[in-house]
C-alpha cells in the first residue's frame, strides 16, 4: 500500500518520527484558480511537526502557487545546497526557496529551534535530484504539458489527477521519468537519514 504525504505525516507524528523522506510533495494544481485543487499535503505541513525531505513539488503542479500557499501557512521551505526549488525530475524550477542550507546538522538545528519555541507545523527540505539522474527540462515540461492536456480532454479531476499525470509522463518519456523518480527517492532517503541522526543528537 501507499500513503500520501499528508497521511504519512500523521502516521509519523503518532509514531514519534520527526523526519521522513518522500519523492515530491503535493501542492497547488495547475488551473487551481478555477478548480481549487490543492493537495492536503500543504495543510498537513502547516499543522504537523514533521519535516519532509523531498525533491521539491511534483513538476505536474503549479510550483509558484504551491510556494505561495506554504508561505501563507508559515511553512519554511529549505533548499539543501540549493537556492532554487527543485521540480522533482529536474534541479530547476525558476522559483527560489526561503533558505539555502549546506549541512544536515544545520537543518536539524533549525527544526529543533522551530519546535522548541512552539512554532507548530512541518518543514519542507527540498533536495534536488542528483545531476546525473535529472531529466532534460524541456523534454519533461513538454511531456507534462501533453499529459495535462490529455487529462483535461478526458475530464479527469481531483485525486485522480496526480496518478493519471504521472503515468502519462512515464509513458510519454518511455519510462525515463520512472528511473529518475527512483533515484531521487534514494537521494532523499539518504539525506533524511542524516538529518534524523543529527536531530537525535
mmCIF file of C-alpha atoms in Angstrom:
data_model
loop_
_atom_site.group_PDB
_atom_site.id
_atom_site.type_symbol
_atom_site.label_atom_id
_atom_site.label_comp_id
_atom_site.label_asym_id
_atom_site.label_seq_id
_atom_site.Cartn_x
_atom_site.Cartn_y
_atom_site.Cartn_z
ATOM 1 C CA UNK A 1 0.000 0.000 0.000
ATOM 2 C CA UNK A 2 0.971 3.632 -0.233
ATOM 3 C CA UNK A 3 0.018 6.795 1.630
ATOM 4 C CA UNK A 4 0.031 10.444 0.662
ATOM 5 C CA UNK A 5 2.493 12.852 2.271
ATOM 6 C CA UNK A 6 -0.357 14.172 4.448
ATOM 7 C CA UNK A 7 -1.246 10.671 5.681
ATOM 8 C CA UNK A 8 2.404 9.779 6.235
ATOM 9 C CA UNK A 9 2.938 12.948 8.278
ATOM 10 C CA UNK A 10 0.055 11.997 10.575
ATOM 11 C CA UNK A 11 1.295 8.405 10.979
ATOM 12 C CA UNK A 12 4.883 9.577 11.521
ATOM 13 C CA UNK A 13 3.773 12.068 14.164
ATOM 14 C CA UNK A 14 1.757 9.400 16.001
ATOM 15 C CA UNK A 15 4.840 7.154 15.981
ATOM 16 C CA UNK A 16 7.165 9.923 17.208
ATOM 17 C CA UNK A 17 9.036 10.129 13.899
ATOM 18 C CA UNK A 18 10.185 13.690 13.188
ATOM 19 C CA UNK A 19 11.745 13.322 9.727
ATOM 20 C CA UNK A 20 10.726 11.307 6.692
ATOM 21 C CA UNK A 21 11.645 11.162 3.026
ATOM 22 C CA UNK A 22 9.360 11.003 0.009
ATOM 23 C CA UNK A 23 9.588 11.684 -3.722
ATOM 24 C CA UNK A 24 7.828 15.023 -4.032
ATOM 25 C CA UNK A 25 5.158 16.823 -2.067
ATOM 26 C CA UNK A 26 1.705 17.521 -3.455
ATOM 27 C CA UNK A 27 0.688 21.103 -3.950
ATOM 28 C CA UNK A 28 -1.465 23.550 -5.837
ATOM 29 C CA UNK A 29 -2.512 22.041 -9.169
ATOM 30 C CA UNK A 30 -2.285 23.889 -12.446
ATOM 31 C CA UNK A 31 -5.581 25.644 -13.044
ATOM 32 C CA UNK A 32 -6.374 25.691 -9.302
ATOM 33 C CA UNK A 33 -7.600 29.275 -9.630
ATOM 34 C CA UNK A 34 -10.689 27.679 -11.197
ATOM 35 C CA UNK A 35 -10.745 24.137 -9.760
ATOM 36 C CA UNK A 36 -9.436 24.940 -6.248
ATOM 37 C CA UNK A 37 -7.494 21.653 -6.449
ATOM 38 C CA UNK A 38 -4.966 21.932 -3.629
ATOM 39 C CA UNK A 39 -3.296 18.914 -2.027
ATOM 40 C CA UNK A 40 -3.996 18.121 1.623
ATOM 41 C CA UNK A 41 -0.199 17.754 1.962
ATOM 42 C CA UNK A 42 0.094 21.535 2.249
ATOM 43 C CA UNK A 43 -2.488 21.783 5.039
ATOM 44 C CA UNK A 44 -0.782 18.993 6.970
ATOM 45 C CA UNK A 45 2.605 20.705 6.618
ATOM 46 C CA UNK A 46 1.048 23.760 8.263
ATOM 47 C CA UNK A 47 -0.061 21.821 11.373
ATOM 48 C CA UNK A 48 2.002 18.666 11.946
ATOM 49 C CA UNK A 49 5.506 18.760 13.445
ATOM 50 C CA UNK A 50 7.285 16.563 10.933
ATOM 51 C CA UNK A 51 9.974 17.513 8.403
ATOM 52 C CA UNK A 52 9.500 16.222 4.863
ATOM 53 C CA UNK A 53 12.590 15.616 2.728
ATOM 54 C CA UNK A 54 11.602 15.739 -0.938
ATOM 55 C CA UNK A 55 12.836 16.611 -4.418
ATOM 56 C CA UNK A 56 10.587 19.659 -4.333
ATOM 57 C CA UNK A 57 6.991 19.718 -5.526
ATOM 58 C CA UNK A 58 5.908 17.353 -8.277
ATOM 59 C CA UNK A 59 6.563 19.129 -11.563
ATOM 60 C CA UNK A 60 2.986 18.455 -12.723
ATOM 61 C CA UNK A 61 1.927 21.158 -10.215
ATOM 62 C CA UNK A 62 1.957 24.947 -10.178
ATOM 63 C CA UNK A 63 5.170 25.360 -8.191
ATOM 64 C CA UNK A 64 4.868 29.138 -7.818
ATOM 65 C CA UNK A 65 1.396 28.899 -6.260
ATOM 66 C CA UNK A 66 2.495 25.947 -4.107
ATOM 67 C CA UNK A 67 5.304 28.058 -2.617
ATOM 68 C CA UNK A 68 2.901 30.967 -2.061
ATOM 69 C CA UNK A 69 0.481 28.669 -0.221
ATOM 70 C CA UNK A 70 3.256 27.286 2.006
ATOM 71 C CA UNK A 71 4.480 30.808 2.771
ATOM 72 C CA UNK A 72 0.955 31.920 3.746
ATOM 73 C CA UNK A 73 0.741 28.989 6.177
ATOM 74 C CA UNK A 74 4.155 29.652 7.715
ATOM 75 C CA UNK A 75 5.873 26.522 6.381
ATOM 76 C CA UNK A 76 9.612 27.084 5.807
ATOM 77 C CA UNK A 77 10.945 25.747 2.507
ATOM 78 C CA UNK A 78 14.632 24.974 2.911
ATOM 79 C CA UNK A 79 16.882 24.144 -0.040
ATOM 80 C CA UNK A 80 19.630 21.622 0.649
ATOM 81 C CA UNK A 81 22.697 23.104 -1.032
ATOM 82 C CA UNK A 82 20.463 24.982 -3.476
ATOM 83 C CA UNK A 83 18.746 28.375 -3.722
ATOM 84 C CA UNK A 84 16.215 27.108 -6.256
ATOM 85 C CA UNK A 85 13.180 24.957 -5.578
ATOM 86 C CA UNK A 86 13.778 21.680 -7.412
ATOM 87 C CA UNK A 87 10.982 20.454 -9.671
ATOM 88 C CA UNK A 88 11.076 16.722 -8.966
ATOM 89 C CA UNK A 89 12.566 15.389 -12.241
ATOM 90 C CA UNK A 90 14.826 18.433 -12.672
ATOM 91 C CA UNK A 91 17.016 20.560 -10.406
ATOM 92 C CA UNK A 92 15.499 23.835 -11.592
ATOM 93 C CA UNK A 93 12.044 25.384 -11.488
ATOM 94 C CA UNK A 94 12.692 29.116 -11.740
ATOM 95 C CA UNK A 95 11.497 29.653 -8.139
ATOM 96 C CA UNK A 96 13.620 30.354 -5.067
ATOM 97 C CA UNK A 97 13.450 28.572 -1.718
ATOM 98 C CA UNK A 98 13.203 30.508 1.560
ATOM 99 C CA UNK A 99 16.634 29.451 2.825
ATOM 100 C CA UNK A 100 19.660 27.637 1.448
ATOM 101 C CA UNK A 101 21.396 25.323 3.937
ATOM 102 C CA UNK A 102 24.592 23.386 3.495
ATOM 103 C CA UNK A 103 24.518 20.562 6.058
ATOM 104 C CA UNK A 104 22.101 18.097 7.688
ATOM 105 C CA UNK A 105 23.248 19.495 11.064
ATOM 106 C CA UNK A 106 22.019 22.995 10.116
ATOM 107 C CA UNK A 107 18.619 21.592 9.159
ATOM 108 C CA UNK A 108 18.382 19.649 12.451
ATOM 109 C CA UNK A 109 19.199 22.822 14.417
ATOM 110 C CA UNK A 110 16.504 24.745 12.531
ATOM 111 C CA UNK A 111 13.928 22.041 13.282
ATOM 112 C CA UNK A 112 14.854 21.915 16.960
ATOM 113 C CA UNK A 113 14.663 25.714 17.294
ATOM 114 C CA UNK A 114 11.313 25.858 15.450
ATOM 115 C CA UNK A 115 9.668 23.239 17.633
ATOM 116 C CA UNK A 116 11.349 24.275 20.908
ATOM 117 C CA UNK A 117 9.789 27.744 20.696
ATOM 118 C CA UNK A 118 6.370 26.310 19.894
ATOM 119 C CA UNK A 119 6.073 27.097 16.200
ATOM 120 C CA UNK A 120 3.864 24.257 15.025
ATOM 121 C CA UNK A 121 3.986 22.733 11.590
ATOM 122 C CA UNK A 122 6.472 20.953 9.413
ATOM 123 C CA UNK A 123 9.297 21.989 7.170
ATOM 124 C CA UNK A 124 9.908 21.220 3.511
ATOM 125 C CA UNK A 125 13.507 20.163 2.919
ATOM 126 C CA UNK A 126 13.962 20.491 -0.836
ATOM 127 C CA UNK A 127 16.739 18.173 -2.008
ATOM 128 C CA UNK A 128 17.470 18.394 -5.752
ATOM 129 C CA UNK A 129 17.761 15.198 -7.773
ATOM 130 C CA UNK A 130 21.417 14.380 -8.471
ATOM 131 C CA UNK A 131 22.618 15.906 -11.725
ATOM 132 C CA UNK A 132 23.376 12.625 -13.477
ATOM 133 C CA UNK A 133 19.801 11.415 -12.942
ATOM 134 C CA UNK A 134 17.832 14.568 -13.750
ATOM 135 C CA UNK A 135 15.796 14.770 -16.932
ATOM 136 C CA UNK A 136 16.131 17.388 -19.630
ATOM 137 C CA UNK A 137 13.996 20.346 -18.511
ATOM 138 C CA UNK A 138 12.393 20.996 -21.916
ATOM 139 C CA UNK A 139 11.610 17.311 -22.525
ATOM 140 C CA UNK A 140 9.934 16.825 -19.144
ATOM 141 C CA UNK A 141 7.961 20.084 -19.369
ATOM 142 C CA UNK A 142 6.740 19.128 -22.850
ATOM 143 C CA UNK A 143 5.677 15.687 -21.544
ATOM 144 C CA UNK A 144 3.817 17.304 -18.626
ATOM 145 C CA UNK A 145 2.037 19.781 -20.921
ATOM 146 C CA UNK A 146 0.867 16.897 -23.133
ATOM 147 C CA UNK A 147 -0.270 14.886 -20.095
ATOM 148 C CA UNK A 148 -2.201 17.864 -18.657
ATOM 149 C CA UNK A 149 -3.982 18.381 -22.000
ATOM 150 C CA UNK A 150 -4.949 14.695 -22.094
ATOM 151 C CA UNK A 151 -6.258 14.861 -18.507
ATOM 152 C CA UNK A 152 -8.353 17.928 -19.384
ATOM 153 C CA UNK A 153 -9.655 16.210 -22.528
ATOM 154 C CA UNK A 154 -10.745 13.156 -20.521
ATOM 155 C CA UNK A 155 -12.308 15.263 -17.759
ATOM 156 C CA UNK A 156 -10.008 13.821 -15.071
ATOM 157 C CA UNK A 157 -10.248 15.822 -11.842
ATOM 158 C CA UNK A 158 -9.475 15.752 -8.113
ATOM 159 C CA UNK A 159 -7.461 12.936 -6.581
ATOM 160 C CA UNK A 160 -7.381 11.006 -9.874
ATOM 161 C CA UNK A 161 -5.287 13.772 -11.461
ATOM 162 C CA UNK A 162 -1.855 13.038 -9.973
ATOM 163 C CA UNK A 163 -1.763 9.260 -10.683
ATOM 164 C CA UNK A 164 -3.027 9.880 -14.231
ATOM 165 C CA UNK A 165 -0.449 12.601 -14.951
ATOM 166 C CA UNK A 166 2.496 10.659 -13.506
ATOM 167 C CA UNK A 167 1.533 7.539 -15.503
ATOM 168 C CA UNK A 168 1.150 9.591 -18.697
ATOM 169 C CA UNK A 169 4.513 11.322 -18.186
ATOM 170 C CA UNK A 170 6.134 7.891 -17.690
ATOM 171 C CA UNK A 171 4.504 6.674 -20.910
ATOM 172 C CA UNK A 172 5.499 9.773 -22.914
ATOM 173 C CA UNK A 173 9.132 9.669 -21.683
ATOM 174 C CA UNK A 174 9.466 5.942 -22.400
ATOM 175 C CA UNK A 175 9.982 5.122 -18.721
ATOM 176 C CA UNK A 176 12.842 7.598 -18.201
ATOM 177 C CA UNK A 177 10.777 9.557 -15.668
ATOM 178 C CA UNK A 178 10.328 6.401 -13.538
ATOM 179 C CA UNK A 179 14.103 5.867 -13.384
ATOM 180 C CA UNK A 180 14.596 9.490 -12.288
ATOM 181 C CA UNK A 181 11.823 9.052 -9.721
ATOM 182 C CA UNK A 182 13.510 6.012 -8.174
ATOM 183 C CA UNK A 183 16.913 7.717 -7.964
ATOM 184 C CA UNK A 184 15.561 10.895 -6.379
ATOM 185 C CA UNK A 185 13.819 8.837 -3.664
ATOM 186 C CA UNK A 186 17.136 7.126 -2.824
ATOM 187 C CA UNK A 187 18.781 10.536 -2.620
ATOM 188 C CA UNK A 188 16.043 11.866 -0.319
ATOM 189 C CA UNK A 189 16.193 8.808 1.956
ATOM 190 C CA UNK A 190 19.945 9.308 2.351
ATOM 191 C CA UNK A 191 19.565 12.979 3.337
ATOM 192 C CA UNK A 192 16.555 12.232 5.561
ATOM 193 C CA UNK A 193 18.571 9.651 7.497
ATOM 194 C CA UNK A 194 21.432 12.127 8.040
ATOM 195 C CA UNK A 195 19.036 14.837 9.291
ATOM 196 C CA UNK A 196 17.332 12.335 11.639
ATOM 197 C CA UNK A 197 20.712 11.328 13.101
ATOM 198 C CA UNK A 198 21.645 14.977 13.712
ATOM 199 C CA UNK A 199 18.229 15.757 15.212
ATOM 200 C CA UNK A 200 18.522 12.797 17.600
ATOM 201 C CA UNK A 201 21.774 14.304 18.925
#
